[in-house]
Amino acid sequence: MSSLYERLGGTDGITTIASDIVDFHQKNPRIAPRYADSDVAAVKNAVATFFISGSGGPDVYEGKDMLSAHRGMNIDAAEFVAAIDDVMAALDKNGIGQREKEETLFILYSLKGEVLHV
Ligand code: HEM
């Protein structure tokens, strides 16, 4: 089977998905305040490149590791679920299938220990 990267639409598809994810975060009352002072274009680029590299695409991510990126934020479980809900909604919006949603969900869940209460 082709890589998750290819099945998410490659760099172009993932760039659109990442933009939608950040748009959804900014409209999601549970987590929007976290992004109040963010450079939206920079966050979209970080999320896109993280997904590209983490799904089997080219090694383009130059951002922080997940522990360093979220250290000190004390993110709670409800925020973690809310953020993942936005990712699933963005995959739906872009016509991504259940198999790919399951694989993405598994990857995100596996990062819980580097994001939650760190
Ligand atoms: C598995 C889940 C998550 C992943 C994969 C993830 C991924 C990322 C990535 C790639 C960055 C950019 C790091 C950099 O700039 O070098 C980032 C930053 C950030 N994340 Fe997460 N994140 C996750 C969960 C969360 C949650 C639950 C929250 C809380 C609502 C959150 C809030 C933030 C904030 C506020 C930033 C900084 C944005 C900025 O630079 O302005 N993240 N995250």
XYZ file of N, CA and C and ligand atoms in Angstrom:
397
model
N 0.850 -1.205 0.000
C 0.000 0.000 0.000
C 0.883 1.251 0.000
N 0.435 2.306 -0.658
C 1.229 3.532 -0.713
C 1.300 4.177 0.665
N 2.239 5.082 0.841
C 2.435 5.715 2.153
C 1.212 6.563 2.527
N 1.080 6.784 3.828
C -0.002 7.672 4.298
C 0.156 9.043 3.647
N 1.394 9.495 3.514
C 1.677 10.780 2.833
C 0.995 10.830 1.463
N 1.179 9.793 0.668
C 0.583 9.777 -0.677
C -0.935 9.732 -0.594
N -1.449 8.943 0.350
C -2.904 8.799 0.444
C -3.589 10.037 1.029
N -2.812 10.919 1.681
C -3.375 12.195 2.141
C -3.268 13.276 1.061
N -2.765 12.895 -0.106
C -2.681 13.860 -1.206
C -1.318 14.505 -1.366
N -0.289 13.905 -0.764
C 1.055 14.445 -0.926
C 1.191 15.835 -0.307
N 2.216 16.536 -0.732
C 2.508 17.843 -0.127
C 1.355 18.827 -0.340
N 0.760 18.848 -1.516
C -0.347 19.780 -1.767
C -1.553 19.451 -0.909
N -1.911 18.161 -0.859
C -3.070 17.761 -0.060
C -2.858 18.057 1.414
N -1.687 17.727 1.920
C -1.409 17.923 3.344
C -1.332 19.409 3.688
N -0.834 20.226 2.771
C -0.782 21.678 3.020
C -2.196 22.238 3.194
N -3.129 21.765 2.380
C -4.524 22.203 2.512
C -5.129 21.692 3.824
N -4.878 20.432 4.139
C -5.406 19.853 5.379
C -4.864 20.623 6.588
N -3.570 20.929 6.582
C -2.960 21.638 7.717
C -3.558 23.033 7.873
N -3.796 23.705 6.769
C -4.420 25.026 6.832
C -5.813 24.925 7.454
N -6.566 23.902 7.050
C -7.909 23.699 7.623
C -7.828 23.373 9.112
N -6.840 22.576 9.509
C -6.690 22.226 10.930
C -6.510 23.500 11.762
N -5.613 24.374 11.336
C -5.336 25.586 12.116
C -6.550 26.524 12.100
N -7.242 26.591 10.955
C -8.486 27.381 10.914
C -9.493 26.841 11.930
N -9.636 25.518 11.985
C -10.579 24.912 12.945
C -10.125 25.185 14.388
N -8.818 25.102 14.655
C -8.332 25.385 16.018
C -8.730 26.796 16.439
N -8.635 27.728 15.491
C -8.923 29.127 15.839
C -10.407 29.384 16.055
N -11.255 28.431 15.600
C -12.708 28.567 15.808
C -13.185 27.651 16.920
N -12.298 26.863 17.488
C -12.684 25.867 18.500
C -12.536 26.503 19.890
N -13.651 26.801 20.558
C -13.555 27.585 21.798
C -12.679 26.939 22.862
N -12.542 25.622 22.823
C -11.752 24.956 23.861
C -10.251 25.204 23.718
N -9.801 25.476 22.495
C -8.357 25.661 22.312
C -7.961 26.960 21.620
N -8.933 27.689 21.058
C -8.610 28.923 20.329
C -7.716 29.883 21.125
N -7.960 30.056 22.436
C -7.117 31.019 23.181
C -5.630 30.691 23.134
N -5.298 29.425 22.944
C -3.885 29.029 22.893
C -3.169 29.657 21.693
N -3.940 29.978 20.657
C -3.346 30.482 19.408
C -3.549 31.991 19.237
N -3.972 32.664 20.314
C -4.310 34.085 20.221
C -3.148 34.935 19.717
N -1.936 34.601 20.120
C -0.770 35.414 19.744
C 0.075 34.758 18.652
N -0.477 33.737 18.007
C 0.328 32.984 17.035
C 0.436 33.693 15.693
N 1.550 33.443 15.005
C 1.720 33.791 13.604
C 1.065 32.640 12.816
N -0.138 32.901 12.292
C -0.950 31.825 11.718
C -0.229 31.131 10.561
N 0.402 31.906 9.700
C 1.109 31.293 8.559
C 2.237 30.390 9.043
N 2.919 30.807 10.097
C 4.024 29.997 10.624
C 3.501 28.710 11.251
N 2.376 28.797 11.974
C 1.815 27.589 12.586
C 1.334 26.636 11.491
N 0.685 27.178 10.457
C 0.222 26.320 9.352
C 1.398 25.620 8.687
N 2.487 26.349 8.497
C 3.670 25.739 7.878
C 4.260 24.655 8.776
N 4.287 24.921 10.087
C 4.835 23.920 11.018
C 3.970 22.663 11.015
N 2.646 22.836 11.054
C 1.752 21.674 11.078
C 1.860 20.909 9.760
N 1.914 21.621 8.636
C 2.014 20.950 7.335
C 3.305 20.145 7.232
N 4.426 20.759 7.569
C 5.706 20.054 7.415
C 5.814 18.897 8.408
N 5.220 19.079 9.609
C 5.228 17.978 10.585
C 4.462 16.770 10.020
N 3.290 17.036 9.435
C 2.474 15.953 8.852
C 3.177 15.325 7.649
N 3.781 16.158 6.807
C 4.466 15.629 5.614
C 5.549 14.649 6.044
N 6.379 15.074 6.994
C 7.482 14.208 7.423
C 6.986 13.005 8.219
N 5.936 13.210 9.042
C 5.466 12.152 9.926
C 4.594 11.107 9.249
N 4.198 11.364 8.002
C 3.333 10.420 7.292
C 4.087 9.666 6.198
N 5.404 9.818 6.181
C 6.190 9.077 5.201
C 6.589 9.888 3.990
N 6.394 11.191 4.045
C 6.824 12.067 2.953
C 8.252 12.525 3.154
N 8.680 13.530 2.383
C 10.055 14.032 2.516
C 10.317 14.613 3.909
N 11.580 14.613 4.297
C 11.995 15.032 5.640
C 12.143 16.559 5.680
N 10.997 17.265 5.705
C 11.037 18.726 5.582
C 10.770 19.457 6.902
N 10.429 18.719 7.963
C 10.078 19.393 9.227
C 11.317 19.946 9.914
N 11.275 21.243 10.220
C 12.417 21.890 10.892
C 12.008 22.471 12.233
N 10.786 22.153 12.678
C 10.295 22.708 13.943
C 10.807 21.939 15.148
N 10.252 22.307 16.281
C 10.649 21.673 17.539
C 10.089 20.261 17.640
N 10.744 19.436 18.444
C 10.135 18.145 18.777
C 8.907 18.425 19.646
N 8.005 17.437 19.730
C 6.704 17.682 20.370
C 6.822 18.026 21.857
N 7.799 17.446 22.537
C 7.993 17.762 23.957
C 8.414 19.224 24.114
N 9.386 19.660 23.335
C 9.860 21.050 23.429
C 8.772 22.039 23.004
N 7.990 21.675 21.991
C 6.966 22.594 21.474
C 5.872 22.857 22.506
N 5.576 21.857 23.347
C 4.428 21.977 24.242
C 4.803 22.068 25.721
N 6.091 22.051 26.012
C 6.547 22.089 27.399
C 6.131 23.403 28.060
N 5.565 23.288 29.256
C 5.156 24.469 30.003
C 3.731 24.912 29.721
N 3.084 24.350 28.693
C 1.697 24.760 28.385
C 0.685 24.077 29.296
N 1.059 22.979 29.903
C 0.142 22.205 30.758
C -1.176 21.904 30.051
N -1.077 21.388 28.841
C -2.253 21.014 28.035
C -2.989 19.868 28.719
N -4.319 19.986 28.798
C -5.092 18.924 29.470
C -5.759 17.993 28.451
N -6.388 16.952 28.979
C -6.946 15.904 28.116
C -8.062 16.439 27.220
N -8.895 17.340 27.750
C -9.988 17.890 26.939
C -9.437 18.693 25.762
N -8.349 19.408 25.985
C -7.728 20.152 24.886
C -7.134 19.187 23.853
N -6.542 18.131 24.345
C -5.944 17.131 23.440
C -7.023 16.528 22.536
N -8.148 16.148 23.135
C -9.257 15.589 22.346
C -9.796 16.642 21.369
N -9.933 17.878 21.839
C -10.462 18.939 20.973
C -9.561 19.146 19.760
N -8.249 19.127 19.979
C -7.314 19.318 18.865
C -7.418 18.154 17.871
N -7.537 16.943 18.386
C -7.662 15.779 17.500
C -9.000 15.820 16.756
N -10.067 16.265 17.418
C -11.358 16.437 16.727
C -11.191 17.346 15.505
N -10.429 18.420 15.668
C -10.215 19.345 14.546
C -9.464 18.665 13.409
N -8.493 17.824 13.749
C -7.754 17.102 12.705
C -8.701 16.165 11.950
N -9.535 15.440 12.692
C -10.475 14.515 12.045
C -11.461 15.288 11.159
N -11.915 16.446 11.627
C -12.844 17.263 10.841
C -12.172 17.770 9.563
N -10.900 18.126 9.664
C -10.176 18.601 8.475
C -9.982 17.458 7.475
N -9.739 16.250 7.977
C -9.622 15.097 7.064
C -10.960 14.853 6.368
N -12.060 14.915 7.129
C -13.393 14.767 6.527
C -13.619 15.822 5.448
N -13.304 17.052 5.774
C -13.543 18.160 4.838
C -12.831 17.932 3.512
N -11.680 17.253 3.583
C -10.887 17.022 2.374
C -11.108 15.643 1.755
N -12.180 14.969 2.189
C -12.567 13.714 1.544
C -11.644 12.542 1.823
N -10.908 12.598 2.935
C -9.983 11.514 3.296
C -10.780 10.351 3.891
N -10.381 9.129 3.551
C -11.138 7.949 3.960
C -10.874 7.496 5.389
N -11.704 6.545 5.833
C -11.625 6.077 7.223
C -10.272 5.459 7.557
N -9.728 4.671 6.639
C -8.440 4.013 6.897
C -7.351 5.041 7.227
N -7.316 6.102 6.438
C -6.309 7.147 6.635
C -6.593 7.935 7.920
N -7.877 8.115 8.231
C -8.220 8.782 9.495
C -7.747 7.937 10.682
N -7.939 6.627 10.579
C -7.503 5.737 11.666
C -5.990 5.809 11.851
N -5.257 5.801 10.745
C -3.790 5.844 10.846
C -3.326 7.171 11.447
N -3.964 8.260 11.029
C -3.609 9.573 11.570
C -3.927 9.645 13.059
N -5.100 9.138 13.420
C -5.511 9.141 14.832
C -4.506 8.370 15.689
N -4.053 7.240 15.190
C -3.107 6.432 15.944
C -1.787 7.182 16.152
N -1.319 7.839 15.095
C -0.058 8.599 15.212
C -0.228 9.711 16.247
N -1.320 10.457 16.157
C -1.528 11.575 17.088
C -1.660 11.058 18.520
N -2.414 9.988 18.700
C -2.600 9.466 20.056
C -1.272 9.007 20.644
N -0.425 8.467 19.783
C 0.871 7.963 20.272
C 1.772 9.098 20.759
N 1.445 10.343 20.412
C 2.231 11.501 20.849
C 1.710 12.088 22.152
N 0.674 11.484 22.717
C 0.022 12.039 23.911
C 1.021 12.346 25.028
N 1.917 11.431 25.275
C 2.864 11.606 26.376
C 3.838 12.759 26.195
N 3.993 13.236 24.953
C 4.899 14.355 24.682
C 4.173 15.695 24.675
N 2.830 15.659 24.801
C 2.025 16.872 24.661
C 1.234 17.176 25.940
N 0.750 16.127 26.584
C -0.184 16.304 27.707
C 0.560 16.540 29.016
N 0.204 17.646 29.709
C 0.759 17.950 31.038
C 2.288 17.887 31.064
N 2.914 18.418 29.987
C 4.391 18.390 29.988
C 4.940 19.765 30.390
C -0.641 15.104 19.005
C -1.106 16.314 19.088
C -0.332 17.535 18.641
C 0.580 17.678 17.645
C 1.069 16.636 16.645
C 1.005 19.065 17.653
C 1.907 19.629 16.770
C 2.471 20.891 16.889
C 3.511 21.418 16.054
C 4.154 20.677 14.879
C 3.819 22.652 16.504
C 4.860 23.628 15.931
C 6.174 23.539 16.702
C 7.156 24.562 16.206
O 6.771 25.701 15.883
O 8.356 24.268 16.137
C 2.924 22.925 17.627
C 2.881 24.102 18.342
C 1.864 24.432 19.205
N 0.883 23.599 19.690
Fe 0.654 21.657 19.213
N 0.353 19.731 18.658
C -0.478 18.835 19.278
C -1.345 19.111 20.303
C -1.596 20.362 20.804
C -2.654 20.670 21.742
C -3.652 19.683 22.334
C -2.570 22.006 21.989
C -3.454 22.826 22.898
C -4.500 23.387 22.489
C -1.462 22.542 21.194
C -1.062 23.849 21.163
C 0.043 24.310 20.485
C 0.492 25.701 20.540
C -0.179 26.841 21.316
C 1.640 25.769 19.740
C 2.507 27.014 19.476
C 1.915 27.799 18.344
C 2.783 29.001 18.019
O 3.996 28.828 17.763
O 2.246 30.099 18.001
N -0.900 21.496 20.505
N 2.130 21.826 17.827
